[in-house]
PDB file of C-alpha atoms in Angstrom:
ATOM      1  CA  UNK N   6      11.761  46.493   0.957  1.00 56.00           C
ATOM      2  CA  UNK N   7      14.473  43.870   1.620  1.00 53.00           C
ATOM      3  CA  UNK N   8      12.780  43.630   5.464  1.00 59.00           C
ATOM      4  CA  UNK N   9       9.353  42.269   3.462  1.00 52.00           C
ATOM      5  CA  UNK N  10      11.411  40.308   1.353  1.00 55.00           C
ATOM      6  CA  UNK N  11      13.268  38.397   3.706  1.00 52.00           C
ATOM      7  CA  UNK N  12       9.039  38.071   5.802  1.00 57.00           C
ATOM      8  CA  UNK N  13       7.915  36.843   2.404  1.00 48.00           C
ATOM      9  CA  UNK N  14      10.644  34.113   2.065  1.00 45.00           C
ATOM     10  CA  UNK N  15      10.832  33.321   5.840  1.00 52.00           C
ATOM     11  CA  UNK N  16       6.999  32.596   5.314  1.00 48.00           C
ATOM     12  CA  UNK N  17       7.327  30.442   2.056  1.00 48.00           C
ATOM     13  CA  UNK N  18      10.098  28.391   3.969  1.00 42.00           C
ATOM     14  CA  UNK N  19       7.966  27.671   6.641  1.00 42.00           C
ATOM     15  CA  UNK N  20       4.817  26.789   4.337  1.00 44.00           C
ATOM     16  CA  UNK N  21       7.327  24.178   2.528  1.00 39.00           C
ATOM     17  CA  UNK N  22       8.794  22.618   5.563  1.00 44.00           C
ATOM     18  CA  UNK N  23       5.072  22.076   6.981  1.00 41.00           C
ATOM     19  CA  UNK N  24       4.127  20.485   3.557  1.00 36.00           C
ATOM     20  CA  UNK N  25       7.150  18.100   3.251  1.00 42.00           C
ATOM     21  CA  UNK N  26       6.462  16.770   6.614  1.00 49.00           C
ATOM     22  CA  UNK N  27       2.470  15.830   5.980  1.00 57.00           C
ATOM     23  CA  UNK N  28       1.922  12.616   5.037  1.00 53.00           C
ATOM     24  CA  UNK N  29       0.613  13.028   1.317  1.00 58.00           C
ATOM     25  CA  UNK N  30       3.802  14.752   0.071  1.00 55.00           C
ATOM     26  CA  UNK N  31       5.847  11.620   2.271  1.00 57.00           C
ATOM     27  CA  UNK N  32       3.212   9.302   0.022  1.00 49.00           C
ATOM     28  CA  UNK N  33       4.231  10.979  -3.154  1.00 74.00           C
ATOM     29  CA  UNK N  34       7.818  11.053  -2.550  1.00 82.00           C
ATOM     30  CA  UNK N  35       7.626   7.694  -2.237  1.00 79.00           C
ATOM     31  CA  UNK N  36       5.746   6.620  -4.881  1.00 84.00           C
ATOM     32  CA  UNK N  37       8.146   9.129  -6.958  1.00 90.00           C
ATOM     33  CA  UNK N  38      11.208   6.873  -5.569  1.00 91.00           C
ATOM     34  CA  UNK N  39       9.672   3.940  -6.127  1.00 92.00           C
ATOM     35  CA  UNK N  40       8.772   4.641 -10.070  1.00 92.00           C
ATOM     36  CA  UNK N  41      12.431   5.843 -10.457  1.00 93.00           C
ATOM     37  CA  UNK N  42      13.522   1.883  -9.409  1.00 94.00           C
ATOM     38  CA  UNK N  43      10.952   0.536 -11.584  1.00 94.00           C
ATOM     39  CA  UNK N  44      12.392   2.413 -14.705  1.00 93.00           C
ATOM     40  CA  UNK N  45      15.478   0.608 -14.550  1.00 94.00           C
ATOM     41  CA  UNK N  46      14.127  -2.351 -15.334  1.00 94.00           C
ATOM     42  CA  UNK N  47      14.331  -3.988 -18.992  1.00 92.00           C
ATOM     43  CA  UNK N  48      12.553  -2.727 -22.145  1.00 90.00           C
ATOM     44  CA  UNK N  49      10.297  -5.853 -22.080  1.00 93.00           C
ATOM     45  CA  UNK N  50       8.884  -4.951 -18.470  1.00 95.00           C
ATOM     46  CA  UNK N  51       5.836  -2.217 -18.926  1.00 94.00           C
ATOM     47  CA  UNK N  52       5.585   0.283 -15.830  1.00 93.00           C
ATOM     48  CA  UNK N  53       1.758   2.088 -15.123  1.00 91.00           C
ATOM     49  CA  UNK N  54       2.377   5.121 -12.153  1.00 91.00           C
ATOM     50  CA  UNK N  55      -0.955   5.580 -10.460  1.00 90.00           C
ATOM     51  CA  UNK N  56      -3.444   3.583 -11.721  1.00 91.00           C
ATOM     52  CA  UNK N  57      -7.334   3.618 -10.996  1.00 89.00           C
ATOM     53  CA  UNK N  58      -9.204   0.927 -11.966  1.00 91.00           C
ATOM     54  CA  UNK N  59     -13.367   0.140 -11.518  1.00 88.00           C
ATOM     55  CA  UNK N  60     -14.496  -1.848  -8.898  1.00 85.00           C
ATOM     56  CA  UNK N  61     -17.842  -3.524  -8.035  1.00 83.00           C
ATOM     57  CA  UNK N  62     -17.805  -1.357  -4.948  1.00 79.00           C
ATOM     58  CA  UNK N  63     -16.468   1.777  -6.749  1.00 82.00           C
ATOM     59  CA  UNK N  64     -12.850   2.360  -7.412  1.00 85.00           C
ATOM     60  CA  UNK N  65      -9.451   1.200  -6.542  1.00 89.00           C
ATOM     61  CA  UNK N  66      -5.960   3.087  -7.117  1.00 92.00           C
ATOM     62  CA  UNK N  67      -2.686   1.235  -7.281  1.00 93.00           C
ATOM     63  CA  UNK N  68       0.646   3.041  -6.875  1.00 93.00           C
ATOM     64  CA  UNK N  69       2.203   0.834  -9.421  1.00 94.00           C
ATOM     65  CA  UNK N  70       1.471  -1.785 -12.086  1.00 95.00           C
ATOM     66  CA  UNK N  71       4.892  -3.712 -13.550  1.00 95.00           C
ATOM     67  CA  UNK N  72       4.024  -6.186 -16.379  1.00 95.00           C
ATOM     68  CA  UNK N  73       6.033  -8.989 -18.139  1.00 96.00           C
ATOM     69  CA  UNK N  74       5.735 -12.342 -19.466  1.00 96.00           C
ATOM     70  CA  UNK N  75       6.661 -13.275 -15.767  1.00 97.00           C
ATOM     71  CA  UNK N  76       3.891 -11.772 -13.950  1.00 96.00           C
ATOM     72  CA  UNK N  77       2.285  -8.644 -13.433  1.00 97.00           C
ATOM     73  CA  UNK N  78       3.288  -7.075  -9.938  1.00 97.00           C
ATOM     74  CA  UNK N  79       0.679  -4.741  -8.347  1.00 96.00           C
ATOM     75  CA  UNK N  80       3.011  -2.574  -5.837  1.00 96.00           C
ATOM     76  CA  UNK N  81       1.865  -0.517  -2.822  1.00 95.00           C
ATOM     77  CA  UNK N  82       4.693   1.989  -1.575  1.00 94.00           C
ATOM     78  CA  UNK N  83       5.116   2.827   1.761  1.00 93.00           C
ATOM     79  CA  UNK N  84       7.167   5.788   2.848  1.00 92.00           C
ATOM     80  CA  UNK N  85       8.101   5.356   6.756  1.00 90.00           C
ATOM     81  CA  UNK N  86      10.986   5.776   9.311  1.00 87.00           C
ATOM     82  CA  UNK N  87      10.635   4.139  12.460  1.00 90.00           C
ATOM     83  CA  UNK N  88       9.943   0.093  13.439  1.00 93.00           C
ATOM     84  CA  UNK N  89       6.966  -1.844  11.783  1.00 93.00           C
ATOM     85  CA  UNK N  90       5.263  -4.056  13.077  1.00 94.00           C
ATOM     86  CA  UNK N  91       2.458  -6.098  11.214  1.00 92.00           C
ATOM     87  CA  UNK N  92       1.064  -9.136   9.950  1.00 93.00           C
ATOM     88  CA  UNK N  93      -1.862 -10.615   7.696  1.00 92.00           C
ATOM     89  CA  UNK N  94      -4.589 -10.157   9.978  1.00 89.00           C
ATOM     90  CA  UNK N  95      -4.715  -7.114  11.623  1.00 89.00           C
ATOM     91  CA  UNK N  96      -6.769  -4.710  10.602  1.00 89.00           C
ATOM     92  CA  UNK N  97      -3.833  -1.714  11.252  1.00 92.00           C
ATOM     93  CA  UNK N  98      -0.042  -1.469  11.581  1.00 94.00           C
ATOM     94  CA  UNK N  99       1.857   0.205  13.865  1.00 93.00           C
ATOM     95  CA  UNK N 100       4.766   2.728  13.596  1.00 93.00           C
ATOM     96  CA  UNK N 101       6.893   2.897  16.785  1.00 90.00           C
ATOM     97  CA  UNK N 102       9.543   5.416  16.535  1.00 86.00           C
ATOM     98  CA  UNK N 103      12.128   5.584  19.374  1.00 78.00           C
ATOM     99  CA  UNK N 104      14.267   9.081  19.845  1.00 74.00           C
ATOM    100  CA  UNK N 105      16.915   9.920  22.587  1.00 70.00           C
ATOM    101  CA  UNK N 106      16.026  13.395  23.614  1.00 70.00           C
ATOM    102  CA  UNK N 107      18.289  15.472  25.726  1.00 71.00           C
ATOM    103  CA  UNK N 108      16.784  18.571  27.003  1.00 69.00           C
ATOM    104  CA  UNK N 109      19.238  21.799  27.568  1.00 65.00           C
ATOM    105  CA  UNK N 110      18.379  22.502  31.328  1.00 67.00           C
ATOM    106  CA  UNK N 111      19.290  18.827  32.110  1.00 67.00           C
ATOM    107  CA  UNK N 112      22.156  17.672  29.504  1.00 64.00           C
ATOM    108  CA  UNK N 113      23.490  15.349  31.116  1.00 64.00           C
ATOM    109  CA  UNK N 114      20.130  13.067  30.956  1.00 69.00           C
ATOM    110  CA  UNK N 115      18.649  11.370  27.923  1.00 69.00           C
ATOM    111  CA  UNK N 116      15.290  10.741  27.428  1.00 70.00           C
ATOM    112  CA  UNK N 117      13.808   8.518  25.659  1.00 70.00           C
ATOM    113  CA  UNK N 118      10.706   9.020  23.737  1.00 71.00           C
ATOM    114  CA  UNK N 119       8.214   6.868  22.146  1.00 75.00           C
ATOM    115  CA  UNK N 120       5.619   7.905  19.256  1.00 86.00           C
ATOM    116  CA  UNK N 121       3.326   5.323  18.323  1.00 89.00           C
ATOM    117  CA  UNK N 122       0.958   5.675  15.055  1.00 91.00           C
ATOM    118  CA  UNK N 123      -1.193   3.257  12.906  1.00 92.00           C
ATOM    119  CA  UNK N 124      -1.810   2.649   9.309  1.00 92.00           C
ATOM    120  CA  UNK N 125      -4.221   0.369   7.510  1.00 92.00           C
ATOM    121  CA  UNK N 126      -2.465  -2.797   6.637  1.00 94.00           C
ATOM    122  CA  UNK N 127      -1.047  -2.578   3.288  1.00 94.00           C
ATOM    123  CA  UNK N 128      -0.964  -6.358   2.711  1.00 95.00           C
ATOM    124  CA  UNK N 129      -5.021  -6.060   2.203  1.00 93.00           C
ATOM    125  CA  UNK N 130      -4.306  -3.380   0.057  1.00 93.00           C
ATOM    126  CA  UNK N 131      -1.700  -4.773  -2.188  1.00 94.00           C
ATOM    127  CA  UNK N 132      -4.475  -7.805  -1.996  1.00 94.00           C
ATOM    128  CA  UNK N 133      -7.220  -5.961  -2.655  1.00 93.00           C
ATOM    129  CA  UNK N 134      -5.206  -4.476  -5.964  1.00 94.00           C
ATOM    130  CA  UNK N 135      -4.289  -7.599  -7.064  1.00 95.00           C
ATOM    131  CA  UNK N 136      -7.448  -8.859  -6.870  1.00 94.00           C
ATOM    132  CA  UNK N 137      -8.602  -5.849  -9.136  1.00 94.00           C
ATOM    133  CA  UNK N 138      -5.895  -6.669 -11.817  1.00 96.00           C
ATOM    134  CA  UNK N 139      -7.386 -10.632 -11.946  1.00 95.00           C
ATOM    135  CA  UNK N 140     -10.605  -9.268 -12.312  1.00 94.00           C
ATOM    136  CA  UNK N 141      -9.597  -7.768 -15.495  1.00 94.00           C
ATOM    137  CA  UNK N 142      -6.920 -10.497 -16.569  1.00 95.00           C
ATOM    138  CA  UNK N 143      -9.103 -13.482 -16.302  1.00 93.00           C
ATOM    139  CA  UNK N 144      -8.305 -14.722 -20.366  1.00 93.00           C
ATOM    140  CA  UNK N 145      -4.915 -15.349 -18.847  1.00 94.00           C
ATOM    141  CA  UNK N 146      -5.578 -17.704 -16.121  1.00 88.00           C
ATOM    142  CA  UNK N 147      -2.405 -18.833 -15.455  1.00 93.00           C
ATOM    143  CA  UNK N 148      -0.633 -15.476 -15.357  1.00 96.00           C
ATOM    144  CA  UNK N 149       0.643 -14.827 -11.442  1.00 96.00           C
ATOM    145  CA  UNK N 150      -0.313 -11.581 -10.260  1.00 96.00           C
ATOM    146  CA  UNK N 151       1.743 -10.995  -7.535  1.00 97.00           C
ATOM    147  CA  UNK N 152       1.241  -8.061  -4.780  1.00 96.00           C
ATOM    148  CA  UNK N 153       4.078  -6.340  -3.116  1.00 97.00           C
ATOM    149  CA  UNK N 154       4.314  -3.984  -0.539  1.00 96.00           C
ATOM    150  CA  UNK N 155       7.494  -2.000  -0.493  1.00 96.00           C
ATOM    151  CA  UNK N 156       8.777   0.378   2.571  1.00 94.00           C
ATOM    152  CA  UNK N 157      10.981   3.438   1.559  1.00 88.00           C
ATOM    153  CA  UNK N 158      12.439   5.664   3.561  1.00 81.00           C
ATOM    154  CA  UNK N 159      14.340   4.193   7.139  1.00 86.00           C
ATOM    155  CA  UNK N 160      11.459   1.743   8.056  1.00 90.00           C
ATOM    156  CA  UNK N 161      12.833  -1.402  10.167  1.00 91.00           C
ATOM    157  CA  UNK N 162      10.442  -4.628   8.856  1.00 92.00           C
ATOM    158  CA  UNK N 163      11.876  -7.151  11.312  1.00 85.00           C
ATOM    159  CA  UNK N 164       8.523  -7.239  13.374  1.00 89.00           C
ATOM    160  CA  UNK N 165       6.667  -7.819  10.100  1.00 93.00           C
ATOM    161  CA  UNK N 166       5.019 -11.367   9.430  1.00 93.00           C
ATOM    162  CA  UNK N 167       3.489 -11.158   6.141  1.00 94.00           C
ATOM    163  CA  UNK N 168       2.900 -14.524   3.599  1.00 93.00           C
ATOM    164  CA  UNK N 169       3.263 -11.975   0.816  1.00 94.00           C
ATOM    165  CA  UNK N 170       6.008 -10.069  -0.209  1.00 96.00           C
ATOM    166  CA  UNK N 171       6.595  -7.062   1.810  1.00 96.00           C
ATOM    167  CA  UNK N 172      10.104  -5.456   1.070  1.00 95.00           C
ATOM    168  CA  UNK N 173      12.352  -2.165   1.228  1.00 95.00           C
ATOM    169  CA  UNK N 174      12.771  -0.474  -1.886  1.00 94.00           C
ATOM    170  CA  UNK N 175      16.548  -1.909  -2.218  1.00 94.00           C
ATOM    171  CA  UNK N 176      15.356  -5.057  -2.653  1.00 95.00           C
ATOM    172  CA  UNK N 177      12.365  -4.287  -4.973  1.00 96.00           C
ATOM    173  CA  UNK N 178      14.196  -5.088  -8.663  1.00 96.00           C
ATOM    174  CA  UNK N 179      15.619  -8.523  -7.481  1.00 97.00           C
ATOM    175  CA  UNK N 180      12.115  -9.667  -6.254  1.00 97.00           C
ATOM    176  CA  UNK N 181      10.615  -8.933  -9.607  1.00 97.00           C
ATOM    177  CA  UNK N 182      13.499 -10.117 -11.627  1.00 97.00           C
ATOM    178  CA  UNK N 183      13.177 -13.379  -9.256  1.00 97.00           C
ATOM    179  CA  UNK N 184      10.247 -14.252 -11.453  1.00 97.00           C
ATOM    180  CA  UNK N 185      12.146 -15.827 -14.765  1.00 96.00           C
ATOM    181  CA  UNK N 186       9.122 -18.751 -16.308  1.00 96.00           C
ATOM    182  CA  UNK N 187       7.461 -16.972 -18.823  1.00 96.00           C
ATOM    183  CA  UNK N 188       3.652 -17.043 -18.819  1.00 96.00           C
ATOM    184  CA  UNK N 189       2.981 -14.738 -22.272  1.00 95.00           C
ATOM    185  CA  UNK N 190       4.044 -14.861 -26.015  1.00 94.00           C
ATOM    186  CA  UNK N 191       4.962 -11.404 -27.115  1.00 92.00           C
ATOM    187  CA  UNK N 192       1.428 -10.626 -28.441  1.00 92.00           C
ATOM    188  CA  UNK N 193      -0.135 -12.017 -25.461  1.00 94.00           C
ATOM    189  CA  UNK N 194       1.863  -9.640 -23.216  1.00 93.00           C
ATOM    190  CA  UNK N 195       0.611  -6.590 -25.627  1.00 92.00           C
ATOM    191  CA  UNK N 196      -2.443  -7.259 -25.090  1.00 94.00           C
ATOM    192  CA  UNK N 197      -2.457  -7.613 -21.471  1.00 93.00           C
ATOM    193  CA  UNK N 198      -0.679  -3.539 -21.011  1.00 92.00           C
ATOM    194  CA  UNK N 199      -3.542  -2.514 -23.712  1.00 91.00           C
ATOM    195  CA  UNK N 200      -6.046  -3.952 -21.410  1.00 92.00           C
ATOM    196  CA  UNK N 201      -4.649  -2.374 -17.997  1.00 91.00           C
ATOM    197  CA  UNK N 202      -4.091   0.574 -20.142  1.00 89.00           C
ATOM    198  CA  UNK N 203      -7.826   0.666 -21.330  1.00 88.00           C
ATOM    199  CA  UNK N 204      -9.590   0.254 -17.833  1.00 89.00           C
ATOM    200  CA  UNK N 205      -7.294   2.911 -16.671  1.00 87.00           C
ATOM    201  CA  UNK N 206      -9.729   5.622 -15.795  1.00 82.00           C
ATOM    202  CA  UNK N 207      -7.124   7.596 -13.439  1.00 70.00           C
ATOM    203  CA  UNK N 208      -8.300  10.550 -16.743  1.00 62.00           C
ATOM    204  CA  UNK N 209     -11.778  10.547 -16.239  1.00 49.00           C
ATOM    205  CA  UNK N 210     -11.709  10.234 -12.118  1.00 49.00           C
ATOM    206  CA  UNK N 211      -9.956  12.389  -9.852  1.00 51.00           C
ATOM    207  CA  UNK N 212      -8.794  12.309  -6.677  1.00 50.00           C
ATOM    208  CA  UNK N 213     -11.922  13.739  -4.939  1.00 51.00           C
ATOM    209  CA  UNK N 214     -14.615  10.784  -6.819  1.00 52.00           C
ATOM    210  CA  UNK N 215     -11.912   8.101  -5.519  1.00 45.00           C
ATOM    211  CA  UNK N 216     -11.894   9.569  -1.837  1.00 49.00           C
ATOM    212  CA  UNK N 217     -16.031   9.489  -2.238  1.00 59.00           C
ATOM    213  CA  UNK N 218     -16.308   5.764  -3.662  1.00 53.00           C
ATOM    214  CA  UNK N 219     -13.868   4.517  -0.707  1.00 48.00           C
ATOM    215  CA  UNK N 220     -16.032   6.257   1.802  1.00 58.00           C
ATOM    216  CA  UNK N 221     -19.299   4.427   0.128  1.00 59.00           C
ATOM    217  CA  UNK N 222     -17.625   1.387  -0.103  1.00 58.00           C
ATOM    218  CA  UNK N 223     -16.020   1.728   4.018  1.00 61.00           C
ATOM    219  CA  UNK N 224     -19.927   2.829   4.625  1.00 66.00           C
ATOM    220  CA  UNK N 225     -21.793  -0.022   2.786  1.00 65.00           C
ATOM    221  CA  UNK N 226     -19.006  -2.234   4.725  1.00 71.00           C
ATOM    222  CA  UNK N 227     -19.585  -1.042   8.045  1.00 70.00           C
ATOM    223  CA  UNK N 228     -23.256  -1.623   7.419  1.00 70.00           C
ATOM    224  CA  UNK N 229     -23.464  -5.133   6.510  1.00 77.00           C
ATOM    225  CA  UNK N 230     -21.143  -5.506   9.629  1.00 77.00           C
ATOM    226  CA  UNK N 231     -23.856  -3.587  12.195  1.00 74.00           C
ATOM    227  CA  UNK N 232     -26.823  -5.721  10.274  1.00 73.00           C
ATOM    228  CA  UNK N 233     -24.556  -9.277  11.232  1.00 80.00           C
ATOM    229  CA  UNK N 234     -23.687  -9.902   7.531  1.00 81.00           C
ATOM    230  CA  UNK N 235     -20.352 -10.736   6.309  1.00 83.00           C
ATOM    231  CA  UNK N 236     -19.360  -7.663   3.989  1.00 80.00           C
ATOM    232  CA  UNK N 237     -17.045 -10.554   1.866  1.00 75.00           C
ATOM    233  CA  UNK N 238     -19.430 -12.941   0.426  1.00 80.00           C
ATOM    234  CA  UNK N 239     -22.815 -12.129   2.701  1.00 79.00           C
ATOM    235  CA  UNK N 240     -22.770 -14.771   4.971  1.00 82.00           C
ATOM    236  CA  UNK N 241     -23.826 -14.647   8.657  1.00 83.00           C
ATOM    237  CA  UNK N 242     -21.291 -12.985  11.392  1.00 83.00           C
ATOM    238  CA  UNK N 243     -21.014 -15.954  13.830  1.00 83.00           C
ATOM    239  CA  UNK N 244     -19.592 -15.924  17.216  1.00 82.00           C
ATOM    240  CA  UNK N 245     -16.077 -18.601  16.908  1.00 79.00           C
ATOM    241  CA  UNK N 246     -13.712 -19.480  19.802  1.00 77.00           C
ATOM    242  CA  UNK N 247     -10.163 -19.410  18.382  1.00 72.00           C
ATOM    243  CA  UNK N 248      -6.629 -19.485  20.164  1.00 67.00           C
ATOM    244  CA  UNK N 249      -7.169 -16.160  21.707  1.00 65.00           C
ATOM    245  CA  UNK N 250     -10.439 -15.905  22.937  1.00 72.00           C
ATOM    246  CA  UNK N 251     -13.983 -15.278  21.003  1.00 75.00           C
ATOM    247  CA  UNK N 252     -14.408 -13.433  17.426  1.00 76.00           C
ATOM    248  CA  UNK N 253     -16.882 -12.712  15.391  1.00 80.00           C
ATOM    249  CA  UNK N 254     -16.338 -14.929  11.685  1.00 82.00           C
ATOM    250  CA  UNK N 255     -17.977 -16.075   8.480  1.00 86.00           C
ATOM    251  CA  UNK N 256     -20.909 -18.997   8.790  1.00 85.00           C
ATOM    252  CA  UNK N 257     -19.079 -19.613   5.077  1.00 86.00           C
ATOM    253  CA  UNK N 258     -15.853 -20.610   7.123  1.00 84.00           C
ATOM    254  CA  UNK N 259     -13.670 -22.266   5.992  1.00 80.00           C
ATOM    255  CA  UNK N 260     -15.074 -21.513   2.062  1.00 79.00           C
ATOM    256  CA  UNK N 261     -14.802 -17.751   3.533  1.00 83.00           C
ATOM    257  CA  UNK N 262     -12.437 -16.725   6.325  1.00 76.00           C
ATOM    258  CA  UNK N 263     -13.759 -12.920   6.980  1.00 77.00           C
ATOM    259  CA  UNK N 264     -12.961 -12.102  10.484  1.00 80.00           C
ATOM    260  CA  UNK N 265     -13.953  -8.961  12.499  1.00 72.00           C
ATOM    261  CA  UNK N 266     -10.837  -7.182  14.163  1.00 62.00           C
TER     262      UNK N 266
END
């Protein structure tokens, strides 16, 4: 009896430590982090976890949504370890994570070793969400909506170029207290959280009908790409020389400045 005991936990431990180590538990315990930093700020800023709002092209979800009379922050958390290096053009970011390894057969060398990985740049994300909120916001014109991307976890940004903000989590309630003109009157800024809080539909669509409207909306992209039209604002995909050789860009430029990666 204790034998099958101690197989049953020995099998539950293992089960855990392969969950905690995939990368949607690493996204939630972010996100989780992140929300905990966001509660400390003041009564008069409103915090929305997880938010899914409707799209022309489907649906988009946004970690978190802070609003105040300052602004209203759309944030996309990042949980990563390793160096990061990005910018506002390319399509992916990479993850380079650098370990000394000494083996036991050999201990007096070190080796070391070099994972590389990519992500999709979160600065189009945390655009692409902000964006969303405006689309919804548009009575207040002159309210910022600002997008942030913030790393947890040991991420090093110093190879990050990014004209938005793109922070650790440490430094995530000074940027949003940095904000201090006030753009809404008390009723105003009610209004605005009952409006994000109305075209919430996180309730009425789940995780699976999000996954399926990105893949129609990545699809419907990829399509107007192979046909020569600009998936942005349906212009023609024209052949441009730039600083670094030929790319394919926007006949709209510079009203549009789609570029294919």
């Amino acid at each position: 009896m204790v034998e099958a005991i101690c197989i049953f936990a020995t099998i539950i431990l293992f089960i855990y430590g392969v969950w905690t180590n995939t990368a949607t538990y690493k996204g939630h315990a972010g996100e989780d982090r992140v929300h905990n930093i966001l509660m400390q700020l003041p009564d008069e800023y409103y915090v929305f976890k997880d938010v899914i709002l409707k799209t022309p092209k489907g649906t988009t979800q946004i970690d978190h949504i802070v609003v105040s009379k300052y602004g209203v922050f759309a944030i996309e958390t990042k949980n990563y370890r390793g160096e990061i290096y990005g910018d506002d053009n390319r399509r992916y970011w990479t993850q380079m994570i650098i370990t000394d390894v000494t083996y036991a057969k050999k201990w007096w060398k070190t080796y070391t070793y070099v994972k590389k990985s990519r992500f999709y740049n979160p600065v189009k994300q945390s655009l692409a969400h902000s964006y969303a909120i405006k689309s919804y916001l548009k009575e207040w014109k002159y309210l910022p909506i600002v997008p942030i991307v913030v790393f947890c976890g040991d991420a090093v940004l110093a190879n990050v170029e990014s004209s938005i903000h793109v922070v650790y989590d440490y430094n995530l309630l000074d940027l949003i207290r940095s904000y201090t003109t006030s753009y809404l009157s008390d009723s105003e800024l009610q209004d605005v959280v009952v409006r994000l809080d109305v075209e919430n539909v996180r309730e009425v669509i789940n995780d699976k009908a999000h996954v399926r409207n990105l893949k129609a909306a990545v699809n419907d992209k990829n399509n107007k790409i192979a046909a020569g039209i600009c998936p942005r604002c349906g212009g023609r995909l024209v052949v441009r020389n730039g600083r670094y050789g030929s790319f394919f860009g926007c006949s709209n430029y510079p009203k549009c400045k789609y570029t294919l990666n």
